[in-house]
PDB file of C-alpha atoms in Angstrom:
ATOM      1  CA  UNK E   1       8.879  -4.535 -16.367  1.00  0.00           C
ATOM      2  CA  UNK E   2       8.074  -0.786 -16.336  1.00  0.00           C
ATOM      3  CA  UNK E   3       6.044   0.483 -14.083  1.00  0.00           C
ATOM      4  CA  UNK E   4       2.479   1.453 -15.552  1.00  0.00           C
ATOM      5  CA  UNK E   5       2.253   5.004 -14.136  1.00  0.00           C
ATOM      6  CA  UNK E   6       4.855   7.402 -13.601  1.00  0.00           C
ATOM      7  CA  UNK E   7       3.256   8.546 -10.204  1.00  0.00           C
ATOM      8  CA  UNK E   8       0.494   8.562  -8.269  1.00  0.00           C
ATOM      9  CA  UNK E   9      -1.094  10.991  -9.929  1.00  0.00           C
ATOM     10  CA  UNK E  10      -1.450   9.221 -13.067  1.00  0.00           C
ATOM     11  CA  UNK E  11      -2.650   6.424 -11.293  1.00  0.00           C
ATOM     12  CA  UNK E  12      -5.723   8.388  -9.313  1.00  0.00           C
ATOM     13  CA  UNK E  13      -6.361   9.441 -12.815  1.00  0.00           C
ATOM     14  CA  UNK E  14      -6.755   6.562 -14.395  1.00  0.00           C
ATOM     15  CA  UNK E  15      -7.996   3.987 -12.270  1.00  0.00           C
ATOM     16  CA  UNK E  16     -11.311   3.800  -9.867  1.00  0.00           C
ATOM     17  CA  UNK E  17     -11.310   4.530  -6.214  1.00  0.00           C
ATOM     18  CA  UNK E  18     -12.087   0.704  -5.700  1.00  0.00           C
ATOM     19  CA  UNK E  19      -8.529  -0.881  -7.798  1.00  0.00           C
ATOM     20  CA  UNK E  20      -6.996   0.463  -4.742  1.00  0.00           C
ATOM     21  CA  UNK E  21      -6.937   1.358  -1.165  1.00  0.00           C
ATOM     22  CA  UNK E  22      -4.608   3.543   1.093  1.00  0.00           C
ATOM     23  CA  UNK E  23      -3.653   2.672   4.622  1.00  0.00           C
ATOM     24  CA  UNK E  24      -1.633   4.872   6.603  1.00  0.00           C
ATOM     25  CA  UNK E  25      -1.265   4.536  10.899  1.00  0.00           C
ATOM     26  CA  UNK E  26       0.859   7.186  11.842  1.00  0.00           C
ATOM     27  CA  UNK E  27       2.479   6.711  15.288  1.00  0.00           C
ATOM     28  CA  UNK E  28       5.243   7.827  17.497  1.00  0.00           C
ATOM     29  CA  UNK E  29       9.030   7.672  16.259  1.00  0.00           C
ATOM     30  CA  UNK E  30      10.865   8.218  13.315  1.00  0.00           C
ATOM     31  CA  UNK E  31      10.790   4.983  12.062  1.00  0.00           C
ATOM     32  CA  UNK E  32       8.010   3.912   9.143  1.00  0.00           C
ATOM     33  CA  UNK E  33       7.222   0.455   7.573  1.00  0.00           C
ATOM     34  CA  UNK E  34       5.873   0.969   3.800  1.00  0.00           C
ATOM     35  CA  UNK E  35       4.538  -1.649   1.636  1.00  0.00           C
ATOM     36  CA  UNK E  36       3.911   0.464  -1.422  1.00  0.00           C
ATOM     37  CA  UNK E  37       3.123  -2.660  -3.511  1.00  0.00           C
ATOM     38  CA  UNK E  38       0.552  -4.507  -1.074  1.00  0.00           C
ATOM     39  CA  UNK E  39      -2.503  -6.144  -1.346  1.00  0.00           C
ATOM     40  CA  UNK E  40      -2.673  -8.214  -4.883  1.00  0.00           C
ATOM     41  CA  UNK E  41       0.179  -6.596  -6.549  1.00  0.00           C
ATOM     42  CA  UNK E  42       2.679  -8.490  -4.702  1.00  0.00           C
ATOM     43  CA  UNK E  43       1.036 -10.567  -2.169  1.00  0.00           C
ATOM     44  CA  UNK E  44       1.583 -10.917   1.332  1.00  0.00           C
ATOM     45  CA  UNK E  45       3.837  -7.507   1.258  1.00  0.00           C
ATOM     46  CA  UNK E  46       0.937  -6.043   3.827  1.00  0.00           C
ATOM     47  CA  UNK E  47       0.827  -8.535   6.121  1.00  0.00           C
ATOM     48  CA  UNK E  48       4.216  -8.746   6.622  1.00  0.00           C
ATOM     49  CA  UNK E  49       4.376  -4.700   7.113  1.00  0.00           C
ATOM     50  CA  UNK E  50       1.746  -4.969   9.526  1.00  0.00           C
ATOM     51  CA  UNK E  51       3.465  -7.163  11.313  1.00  0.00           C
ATOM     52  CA  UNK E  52       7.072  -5.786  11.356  1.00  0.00           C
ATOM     53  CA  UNK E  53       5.115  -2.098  12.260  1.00  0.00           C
ATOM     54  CA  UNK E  54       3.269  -3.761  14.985  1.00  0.00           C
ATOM     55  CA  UNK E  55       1.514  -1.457  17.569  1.00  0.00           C
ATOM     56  CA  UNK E  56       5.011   0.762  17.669  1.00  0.00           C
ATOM     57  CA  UNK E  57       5.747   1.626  13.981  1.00  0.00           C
ATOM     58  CA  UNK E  58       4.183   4.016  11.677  1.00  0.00           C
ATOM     59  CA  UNK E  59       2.306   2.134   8.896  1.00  0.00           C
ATOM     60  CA  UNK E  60       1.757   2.919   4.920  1.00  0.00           C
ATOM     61  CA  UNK E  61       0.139   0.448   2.789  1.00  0.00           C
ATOM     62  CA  UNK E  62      -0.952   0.912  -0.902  1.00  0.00           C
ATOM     63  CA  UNK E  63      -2.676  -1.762  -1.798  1.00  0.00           C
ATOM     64  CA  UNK E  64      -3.873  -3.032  -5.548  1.00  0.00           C
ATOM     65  CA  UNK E  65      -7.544  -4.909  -5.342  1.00  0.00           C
ATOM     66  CA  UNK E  66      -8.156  -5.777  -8.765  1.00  0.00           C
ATOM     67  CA  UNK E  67      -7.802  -9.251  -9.707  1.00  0.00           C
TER      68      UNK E  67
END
């Protein structure tokens, strides 16, 4: 399946601020853990990122809301 918006753009366009949410914990190191499908698009995708980023790893979760 295609995706439904060609970028994030589109997306900020067309949906409200609530459908989504935006975590980002920037730390020390070159290393970051992204889980740009988080939340209730796939599930469990941002607790597993939180844990493999721990308390050393930078952190970037987009997360869907909507049902």
């Amino acid at each position: 399946m295609a995706d439904k918006y060609p970028n994030f753009a589109a997306l900020k366009a067309a949906e409200p601020a609530d459908a989504y949410r935006i975590e980002a914990q920037p730390r020390e190191g070159a290393v970051l853990v992204s889980a740009p499908h988080g939340g209730r698009i796939e599930r469990h995708t941002s607790m597993i990122a939180r844990e493999v980023a721990g308390t050393e790893l930078s952190l970037y979760l987009f997360e869907g809301l909507k049902p």
